[in-house]
mmCIF file of C-alpha atoms and ligand atoms in Angstrom:
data_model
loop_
_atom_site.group_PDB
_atom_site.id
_atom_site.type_symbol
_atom_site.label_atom_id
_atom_site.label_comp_id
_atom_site.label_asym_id
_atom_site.label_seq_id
_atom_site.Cartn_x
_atom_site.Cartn_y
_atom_site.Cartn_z
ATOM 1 C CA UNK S 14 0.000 0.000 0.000
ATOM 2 C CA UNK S 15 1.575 3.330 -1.222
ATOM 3 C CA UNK S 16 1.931 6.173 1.472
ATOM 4 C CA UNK S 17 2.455 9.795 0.640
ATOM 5 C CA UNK S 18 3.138 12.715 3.217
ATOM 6 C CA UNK S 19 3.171 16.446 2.088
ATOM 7 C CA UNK S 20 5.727 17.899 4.193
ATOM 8 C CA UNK S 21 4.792 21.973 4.426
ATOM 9 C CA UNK S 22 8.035 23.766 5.915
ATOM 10 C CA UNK S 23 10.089 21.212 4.214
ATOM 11 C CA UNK S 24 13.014 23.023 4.824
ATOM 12 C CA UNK S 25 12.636 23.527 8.079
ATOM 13 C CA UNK S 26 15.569 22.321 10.732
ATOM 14 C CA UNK S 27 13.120 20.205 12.593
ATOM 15 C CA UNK S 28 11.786 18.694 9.872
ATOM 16 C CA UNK S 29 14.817 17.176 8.215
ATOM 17 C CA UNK S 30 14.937 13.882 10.343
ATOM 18 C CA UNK S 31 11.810 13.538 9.890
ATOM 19 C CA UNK S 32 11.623 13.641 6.497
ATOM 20 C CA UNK S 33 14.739 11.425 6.346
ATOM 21 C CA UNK S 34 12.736 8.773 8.444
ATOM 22 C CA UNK S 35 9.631 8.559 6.242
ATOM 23 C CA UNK S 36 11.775 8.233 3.314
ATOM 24 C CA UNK S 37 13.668 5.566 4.942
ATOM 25 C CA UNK S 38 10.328 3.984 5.419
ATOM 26 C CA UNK S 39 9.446 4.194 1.231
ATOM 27 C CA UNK S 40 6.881 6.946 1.809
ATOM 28 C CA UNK S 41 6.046 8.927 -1.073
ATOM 29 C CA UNK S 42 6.898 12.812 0.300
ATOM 30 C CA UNK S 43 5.853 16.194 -1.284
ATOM 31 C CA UNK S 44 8.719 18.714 0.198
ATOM 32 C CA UNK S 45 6.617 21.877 0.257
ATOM 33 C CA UNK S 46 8.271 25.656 0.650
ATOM 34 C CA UNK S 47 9.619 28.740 -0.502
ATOM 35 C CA UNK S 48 12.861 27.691 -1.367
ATOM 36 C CA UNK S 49 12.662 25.475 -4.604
ATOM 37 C CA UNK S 50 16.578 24.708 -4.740
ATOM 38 C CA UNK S 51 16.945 23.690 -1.486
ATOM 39 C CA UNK S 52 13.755 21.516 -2.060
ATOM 40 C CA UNK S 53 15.375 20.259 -4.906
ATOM 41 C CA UNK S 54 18.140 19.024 -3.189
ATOM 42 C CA UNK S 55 15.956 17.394 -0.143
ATOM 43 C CA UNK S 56 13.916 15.531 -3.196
ATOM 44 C CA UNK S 57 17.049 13.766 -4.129
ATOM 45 C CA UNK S 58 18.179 12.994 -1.109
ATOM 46 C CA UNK S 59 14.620 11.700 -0.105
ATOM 47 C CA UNK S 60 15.462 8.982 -3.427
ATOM 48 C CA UNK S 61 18.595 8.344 -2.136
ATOM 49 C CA UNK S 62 17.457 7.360 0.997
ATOM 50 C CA UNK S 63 14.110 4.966 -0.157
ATOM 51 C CA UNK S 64 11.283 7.185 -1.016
ATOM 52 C CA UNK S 65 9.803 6.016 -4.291
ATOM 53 C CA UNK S 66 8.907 9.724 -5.178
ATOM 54 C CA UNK S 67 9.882 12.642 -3.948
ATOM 55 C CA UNK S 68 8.685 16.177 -5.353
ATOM 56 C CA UNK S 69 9.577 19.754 -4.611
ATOM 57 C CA UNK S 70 6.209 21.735 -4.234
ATOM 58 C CA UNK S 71 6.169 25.509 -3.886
ATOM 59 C CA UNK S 72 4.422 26.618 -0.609
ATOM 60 C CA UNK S 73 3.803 30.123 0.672
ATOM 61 C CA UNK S 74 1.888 30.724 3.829
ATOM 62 C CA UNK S 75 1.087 34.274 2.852
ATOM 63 C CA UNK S 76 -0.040 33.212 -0.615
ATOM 64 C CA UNK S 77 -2.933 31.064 -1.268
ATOM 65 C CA UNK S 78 -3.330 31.156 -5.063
ATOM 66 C CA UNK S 79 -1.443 27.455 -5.064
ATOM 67 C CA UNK S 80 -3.045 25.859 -2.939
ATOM 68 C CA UNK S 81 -6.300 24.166 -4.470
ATOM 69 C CA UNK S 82 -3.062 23.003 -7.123
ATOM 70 C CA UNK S 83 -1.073 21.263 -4.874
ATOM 71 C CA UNK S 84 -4.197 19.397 -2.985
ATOM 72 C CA UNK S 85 -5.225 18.769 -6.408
ATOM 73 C CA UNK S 86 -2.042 16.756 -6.985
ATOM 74 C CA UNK S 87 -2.747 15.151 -3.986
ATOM 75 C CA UNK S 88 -5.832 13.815 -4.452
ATOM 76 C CA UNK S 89 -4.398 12.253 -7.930
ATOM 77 C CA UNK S 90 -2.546 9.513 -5.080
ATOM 78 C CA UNK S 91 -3.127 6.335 -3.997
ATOM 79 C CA UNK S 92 -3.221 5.115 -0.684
ATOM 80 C CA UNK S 93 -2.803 6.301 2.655
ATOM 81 C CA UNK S 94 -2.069 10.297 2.549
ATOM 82 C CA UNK S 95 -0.785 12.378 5.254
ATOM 83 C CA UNK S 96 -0.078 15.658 6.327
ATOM 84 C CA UNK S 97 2.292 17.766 8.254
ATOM 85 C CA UNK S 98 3.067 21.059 8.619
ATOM 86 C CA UNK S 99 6.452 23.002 10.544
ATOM 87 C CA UNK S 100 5.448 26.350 9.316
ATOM 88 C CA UNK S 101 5.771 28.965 11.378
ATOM 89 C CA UNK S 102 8.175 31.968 12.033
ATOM 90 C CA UNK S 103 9.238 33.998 15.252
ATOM 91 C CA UNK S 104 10.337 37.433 14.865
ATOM 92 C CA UNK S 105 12.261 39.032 18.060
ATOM 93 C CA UNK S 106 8.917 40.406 20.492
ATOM 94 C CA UNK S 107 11.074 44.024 20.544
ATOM 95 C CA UNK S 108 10.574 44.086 16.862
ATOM 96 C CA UNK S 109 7.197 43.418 16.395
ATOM 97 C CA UNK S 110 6.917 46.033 19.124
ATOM 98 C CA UNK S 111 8.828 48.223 17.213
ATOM 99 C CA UNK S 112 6.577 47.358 13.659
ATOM 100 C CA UNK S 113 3.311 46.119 14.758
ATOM 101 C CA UNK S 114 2.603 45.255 10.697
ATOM 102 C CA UNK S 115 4.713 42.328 11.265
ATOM 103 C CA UNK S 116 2.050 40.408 13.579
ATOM 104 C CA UNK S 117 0.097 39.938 10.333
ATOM 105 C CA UNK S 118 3.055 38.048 8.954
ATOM 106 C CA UNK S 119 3.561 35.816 12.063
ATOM 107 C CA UNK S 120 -0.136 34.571 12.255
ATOM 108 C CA UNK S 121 -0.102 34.132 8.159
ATOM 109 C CA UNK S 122 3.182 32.190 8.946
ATOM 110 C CA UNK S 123 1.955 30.259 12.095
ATOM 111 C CA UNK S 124 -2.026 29.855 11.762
ATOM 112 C CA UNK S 125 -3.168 31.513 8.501
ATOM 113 C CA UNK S 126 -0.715 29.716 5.645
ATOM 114 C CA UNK S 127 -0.790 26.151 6.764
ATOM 115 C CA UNK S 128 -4.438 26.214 8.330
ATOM 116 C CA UNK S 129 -5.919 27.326 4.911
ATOM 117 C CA UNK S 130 -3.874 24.692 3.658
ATOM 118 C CA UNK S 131 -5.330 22.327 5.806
ATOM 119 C CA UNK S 132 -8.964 22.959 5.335
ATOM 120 C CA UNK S 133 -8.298 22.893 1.492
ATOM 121 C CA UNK S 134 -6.568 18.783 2.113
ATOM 122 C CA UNK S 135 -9.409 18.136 4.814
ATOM 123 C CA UNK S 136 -12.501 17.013 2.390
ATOM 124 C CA UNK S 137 -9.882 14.714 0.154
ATOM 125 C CA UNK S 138 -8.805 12.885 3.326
ATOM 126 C CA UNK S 139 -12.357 12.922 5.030
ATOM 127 C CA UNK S 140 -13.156 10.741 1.762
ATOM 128 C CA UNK S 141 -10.641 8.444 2.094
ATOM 129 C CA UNK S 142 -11.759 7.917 5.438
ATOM 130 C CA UNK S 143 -7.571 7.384 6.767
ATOM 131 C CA UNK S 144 -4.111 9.387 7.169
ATOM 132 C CA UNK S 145 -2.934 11.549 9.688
ATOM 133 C CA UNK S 146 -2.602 15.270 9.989
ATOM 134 C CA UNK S 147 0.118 17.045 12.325
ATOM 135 C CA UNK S 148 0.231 20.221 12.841
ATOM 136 C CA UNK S 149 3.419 21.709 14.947
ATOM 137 C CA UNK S 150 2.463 24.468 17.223
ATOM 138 C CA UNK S 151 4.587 25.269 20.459
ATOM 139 C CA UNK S 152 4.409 25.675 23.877
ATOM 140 C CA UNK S 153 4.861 29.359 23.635
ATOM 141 C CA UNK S 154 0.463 28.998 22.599
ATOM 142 C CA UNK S 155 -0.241 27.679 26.236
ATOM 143 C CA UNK S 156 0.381 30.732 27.752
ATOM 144 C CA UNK S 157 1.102 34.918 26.365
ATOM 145 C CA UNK S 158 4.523 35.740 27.977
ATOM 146 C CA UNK S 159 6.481 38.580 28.010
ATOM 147 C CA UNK S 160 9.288 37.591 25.739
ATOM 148 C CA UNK S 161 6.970 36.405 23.069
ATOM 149 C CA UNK S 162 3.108 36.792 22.947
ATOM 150 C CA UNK S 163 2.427 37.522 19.808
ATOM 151 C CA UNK S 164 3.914 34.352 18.305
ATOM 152 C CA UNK S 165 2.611 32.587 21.169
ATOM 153 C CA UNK S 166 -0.787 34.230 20.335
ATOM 154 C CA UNK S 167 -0.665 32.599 16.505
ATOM 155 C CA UNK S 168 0.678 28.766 18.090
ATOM 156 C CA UNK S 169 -2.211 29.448 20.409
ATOM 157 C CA UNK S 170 -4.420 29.637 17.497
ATOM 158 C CA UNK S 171 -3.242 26.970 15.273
ATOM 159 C CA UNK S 172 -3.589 24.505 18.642
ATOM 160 C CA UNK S 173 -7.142 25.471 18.898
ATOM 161 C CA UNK S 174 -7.643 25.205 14.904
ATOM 162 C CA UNK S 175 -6.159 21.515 15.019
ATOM 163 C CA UNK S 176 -8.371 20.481 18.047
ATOM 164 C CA UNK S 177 -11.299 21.803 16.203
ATOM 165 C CA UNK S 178 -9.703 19.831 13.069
ATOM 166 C CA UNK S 179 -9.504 16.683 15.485
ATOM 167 C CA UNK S 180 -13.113 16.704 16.241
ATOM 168 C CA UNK S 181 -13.977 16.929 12.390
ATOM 169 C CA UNK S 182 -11.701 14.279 10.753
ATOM 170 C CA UNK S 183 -11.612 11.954 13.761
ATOM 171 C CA UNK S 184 -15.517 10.927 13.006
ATOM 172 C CA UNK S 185 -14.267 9.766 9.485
ATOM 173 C CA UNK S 186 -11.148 8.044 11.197
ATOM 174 C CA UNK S 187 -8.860 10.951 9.903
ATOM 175 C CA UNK S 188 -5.987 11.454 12.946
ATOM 176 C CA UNK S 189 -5.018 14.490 13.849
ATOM 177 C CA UNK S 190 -1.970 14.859 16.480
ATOM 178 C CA UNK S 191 -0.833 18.390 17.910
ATOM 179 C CA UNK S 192 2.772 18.848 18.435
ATOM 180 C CA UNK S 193 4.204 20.928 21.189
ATOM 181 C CA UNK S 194 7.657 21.362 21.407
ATOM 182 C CA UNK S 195 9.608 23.062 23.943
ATOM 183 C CA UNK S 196 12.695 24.956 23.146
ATOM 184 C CA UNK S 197 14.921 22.911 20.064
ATOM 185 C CA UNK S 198 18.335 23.411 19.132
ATOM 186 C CA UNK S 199 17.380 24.926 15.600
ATOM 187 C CA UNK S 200 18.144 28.313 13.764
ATOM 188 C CA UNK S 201 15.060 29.639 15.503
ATOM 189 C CA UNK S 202 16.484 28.782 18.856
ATOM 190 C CA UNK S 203 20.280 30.197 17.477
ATOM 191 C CA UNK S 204 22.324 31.494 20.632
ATOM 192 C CA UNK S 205 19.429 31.560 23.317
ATOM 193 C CA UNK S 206 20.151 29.747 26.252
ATOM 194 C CA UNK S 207 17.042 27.908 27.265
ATOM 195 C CA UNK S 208 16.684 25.052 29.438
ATOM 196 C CA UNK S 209 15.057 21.498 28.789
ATOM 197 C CA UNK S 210 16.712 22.154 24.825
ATOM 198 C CA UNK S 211 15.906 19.503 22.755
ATOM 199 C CA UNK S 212 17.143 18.101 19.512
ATOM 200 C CA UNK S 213 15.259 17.540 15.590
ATOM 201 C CA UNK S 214 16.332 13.994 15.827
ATOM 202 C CA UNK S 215 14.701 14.054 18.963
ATOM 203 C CA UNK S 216 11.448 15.452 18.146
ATOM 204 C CA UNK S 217 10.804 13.027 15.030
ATOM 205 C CA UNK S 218 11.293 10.063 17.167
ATOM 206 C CA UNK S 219 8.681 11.505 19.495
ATOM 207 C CA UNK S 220 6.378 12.805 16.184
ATOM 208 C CA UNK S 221 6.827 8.855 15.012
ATOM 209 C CA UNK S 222 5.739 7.475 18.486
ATOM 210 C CA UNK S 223 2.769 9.837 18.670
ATOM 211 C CA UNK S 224 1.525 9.222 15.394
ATOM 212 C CA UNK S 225 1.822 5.144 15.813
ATOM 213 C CA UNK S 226 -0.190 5.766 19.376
ATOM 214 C CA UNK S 227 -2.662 8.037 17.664
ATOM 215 C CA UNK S 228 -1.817 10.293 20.254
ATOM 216 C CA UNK S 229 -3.815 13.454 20.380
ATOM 217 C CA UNK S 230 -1.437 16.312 21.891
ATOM 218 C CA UNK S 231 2.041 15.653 22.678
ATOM 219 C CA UNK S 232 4.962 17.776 24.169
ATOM 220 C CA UNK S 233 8.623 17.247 23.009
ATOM 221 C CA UNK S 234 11.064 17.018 25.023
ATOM 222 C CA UNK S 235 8.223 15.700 27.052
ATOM 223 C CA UNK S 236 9.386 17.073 30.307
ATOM 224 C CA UNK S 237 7.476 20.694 29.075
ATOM 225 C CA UNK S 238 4.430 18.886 29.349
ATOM 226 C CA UNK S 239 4.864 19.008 33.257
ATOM 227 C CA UNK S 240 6.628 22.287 32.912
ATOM 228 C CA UNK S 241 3.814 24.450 30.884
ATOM 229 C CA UNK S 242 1.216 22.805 34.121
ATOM 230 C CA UNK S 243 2.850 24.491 36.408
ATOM 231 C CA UNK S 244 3.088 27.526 33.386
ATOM 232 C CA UNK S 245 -0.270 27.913 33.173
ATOM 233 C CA UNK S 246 -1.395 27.434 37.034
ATOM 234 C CA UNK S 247 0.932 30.383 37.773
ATOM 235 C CA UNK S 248 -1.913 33.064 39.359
ATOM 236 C CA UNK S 249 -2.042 36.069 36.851
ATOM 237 C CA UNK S 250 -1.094 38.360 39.620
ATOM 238 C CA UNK S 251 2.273 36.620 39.975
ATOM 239 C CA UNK S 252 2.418 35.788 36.362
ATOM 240 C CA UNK S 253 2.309 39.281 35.206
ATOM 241 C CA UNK S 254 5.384 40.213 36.992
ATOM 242 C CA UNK S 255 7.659 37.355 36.210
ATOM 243 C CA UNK S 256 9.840 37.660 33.138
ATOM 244 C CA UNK S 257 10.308 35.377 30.820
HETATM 245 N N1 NAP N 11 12.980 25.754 17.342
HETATM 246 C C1 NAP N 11 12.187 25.810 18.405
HETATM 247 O O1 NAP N 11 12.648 25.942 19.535
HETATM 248 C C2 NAP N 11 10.699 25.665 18.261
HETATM 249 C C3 NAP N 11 9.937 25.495 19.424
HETATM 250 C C4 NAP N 11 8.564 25.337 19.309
HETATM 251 C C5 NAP N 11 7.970 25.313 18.072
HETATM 252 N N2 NAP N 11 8.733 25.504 16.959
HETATM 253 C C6 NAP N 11 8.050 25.466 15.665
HETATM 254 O O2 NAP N 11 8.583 24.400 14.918
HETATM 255 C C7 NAP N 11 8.463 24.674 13.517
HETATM 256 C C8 NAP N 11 9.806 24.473 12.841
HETATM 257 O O3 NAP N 11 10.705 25.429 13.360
HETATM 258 P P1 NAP N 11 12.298 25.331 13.259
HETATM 259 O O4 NAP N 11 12.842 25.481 14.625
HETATM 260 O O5 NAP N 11 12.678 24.146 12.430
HETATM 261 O O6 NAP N 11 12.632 26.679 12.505
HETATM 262 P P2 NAP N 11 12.965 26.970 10.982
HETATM 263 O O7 NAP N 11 14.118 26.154 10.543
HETATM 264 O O8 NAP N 11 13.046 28.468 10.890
HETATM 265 O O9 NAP N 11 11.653 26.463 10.214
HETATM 266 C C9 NAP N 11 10.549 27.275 9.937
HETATM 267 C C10 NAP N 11 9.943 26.762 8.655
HETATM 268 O O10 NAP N 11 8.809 27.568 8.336
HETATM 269 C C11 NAP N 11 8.942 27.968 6.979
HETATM 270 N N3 NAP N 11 8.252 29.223 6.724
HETATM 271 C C12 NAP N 11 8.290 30.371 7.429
HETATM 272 N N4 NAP N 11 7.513 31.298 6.849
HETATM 273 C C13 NAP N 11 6.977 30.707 5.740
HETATM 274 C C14 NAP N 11 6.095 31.137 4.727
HETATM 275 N N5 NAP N 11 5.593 32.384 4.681
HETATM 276 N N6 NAP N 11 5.745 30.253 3.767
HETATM 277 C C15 NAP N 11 6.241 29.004 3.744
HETATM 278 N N7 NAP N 11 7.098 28.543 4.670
HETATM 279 C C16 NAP N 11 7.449 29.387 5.659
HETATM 280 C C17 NAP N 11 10.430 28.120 6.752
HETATM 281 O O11 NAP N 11 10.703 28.135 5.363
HETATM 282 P P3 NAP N 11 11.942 28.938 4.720
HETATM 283 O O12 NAP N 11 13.087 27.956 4.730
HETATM 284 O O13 NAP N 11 11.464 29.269 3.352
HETATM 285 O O14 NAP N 11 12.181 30.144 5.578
HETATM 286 C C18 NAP N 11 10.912 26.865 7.465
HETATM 287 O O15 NAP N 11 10.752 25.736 6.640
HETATM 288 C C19 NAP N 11 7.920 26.110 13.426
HETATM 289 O O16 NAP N 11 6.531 26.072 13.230
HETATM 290 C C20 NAP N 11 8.234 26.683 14.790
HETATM 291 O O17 NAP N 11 7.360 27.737 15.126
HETATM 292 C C21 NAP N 11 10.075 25.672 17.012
#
């Protein structure tokens, strides 16, 4: 039985062992981005490493126009098809202080792009009545914090959009799992000294595990699941004078 995953955010640091895993495995994978060279060059080494096909797809979050294209293409394959999406981008909070026109880009980035995307795939896997959806969101969405609410505002979103999503697709035995990792050692994460730092290769074992436990929501490194409890029961008196 032929498998196919669209990766959106192909290029993403995270994303790369990932995407080396499924290929490993002989899925079929659709590396979707902005960057069609270094797409390219993940296609090939997808081949190299077992996948039967791999295809460079071009992917904006912050233009739809492509969209019903791509999902078209989709549909077109056989199978089991999945989804999953690393999108997202995180601007310093002192800049999008400084140019508030730059929150529209992070939610198009982190909610808008990839849920559109989403909602577009949903009806051709509803109809095929398998596959799994993941969506990665972070635990910066369980709670606004000083150093970063405004990208924790658009994860916050795009958790609620993929619980919403789980409710749908689950009744026609569609899976969708919510990813939440903590801090990972990534360009995004470049110099910052933050504690309970995980790794990529890391975070696709635990994306693997969740997906073949149909798990719902996880947290990786899963030590922030415990951590972003105690987060969020933090009284908002106290909470609004603590920084970090
Ligand atoms: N690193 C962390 O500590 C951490 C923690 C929690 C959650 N996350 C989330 O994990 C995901 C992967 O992050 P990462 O650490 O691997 O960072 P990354 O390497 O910067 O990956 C971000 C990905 O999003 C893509 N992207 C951004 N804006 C886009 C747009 N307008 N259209 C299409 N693609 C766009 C980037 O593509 P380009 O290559 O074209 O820029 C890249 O593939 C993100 O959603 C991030 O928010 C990261």
């Amino acid at each position: 039985m032929t498998t196919t995953w669209i990766v959106l955010g192909a290029t993403s640091a995270m994303a790369r062992p990932l995407i080396r895993a499924l290929a490993t495995k002989g899925a079929t994978i659709y590396l979707a981005g902005r960057d069609m060279d270094a797409l390219e060059t993940l296609a090939t080494d997808c081949r190299i490493a077992g996948a039967p096909e791999a295809h460079a797809v071009k992917f904006d979050a912050r233009d739809a126009s492509n969209y019903a294209e791509i999902v078209h293409s989709l549909a077109a394959t056989e199978g089991t098809l999945n989804a999953i999406s690393f999108v997202g981008s995180m601007p310093e909070q002192y800049e999008i202080d400084a140019s508030p026109d730059l929150i529209a880009d992070v939610v198009m980035d982190s909610m808008t792009g990839p849920a559109t995307f989403l909602t577009r795939l949903a009806p051709v896997m509803e109809a095929r009545g398998t596959g799994v959806i993941v969506g990665i969101s972070s635990v910066a969405g369980d709670r606004g914090r000083l150093g970063n609410y405004v990208y924790g505002a658009a994860k916050a979103a795009f958790s609620t959009y993929l619980s919403g999503l789980r409710n749908r697709l689950g009744r026609a035995g569609v899976h969708v799992m919510t990813v939440k990792p903590g801090p990972v050692d990534t360009p995004m994460t470049f110099g910052k000294k933050i504690p309970f730092m995980t790794t990529p290769e890391a975070v696709a074992k635990d994306i693997l595990r969740g997906i073949e436990k149909r798990r719902n929501v996880i947290y990786t490194a899963p030590i922030w699941r415990l951590v972003m409890a105690v987060i969020t029961h933090i009284p908002e008196p106290i909470f609004k004078k603590m920084s970090f």
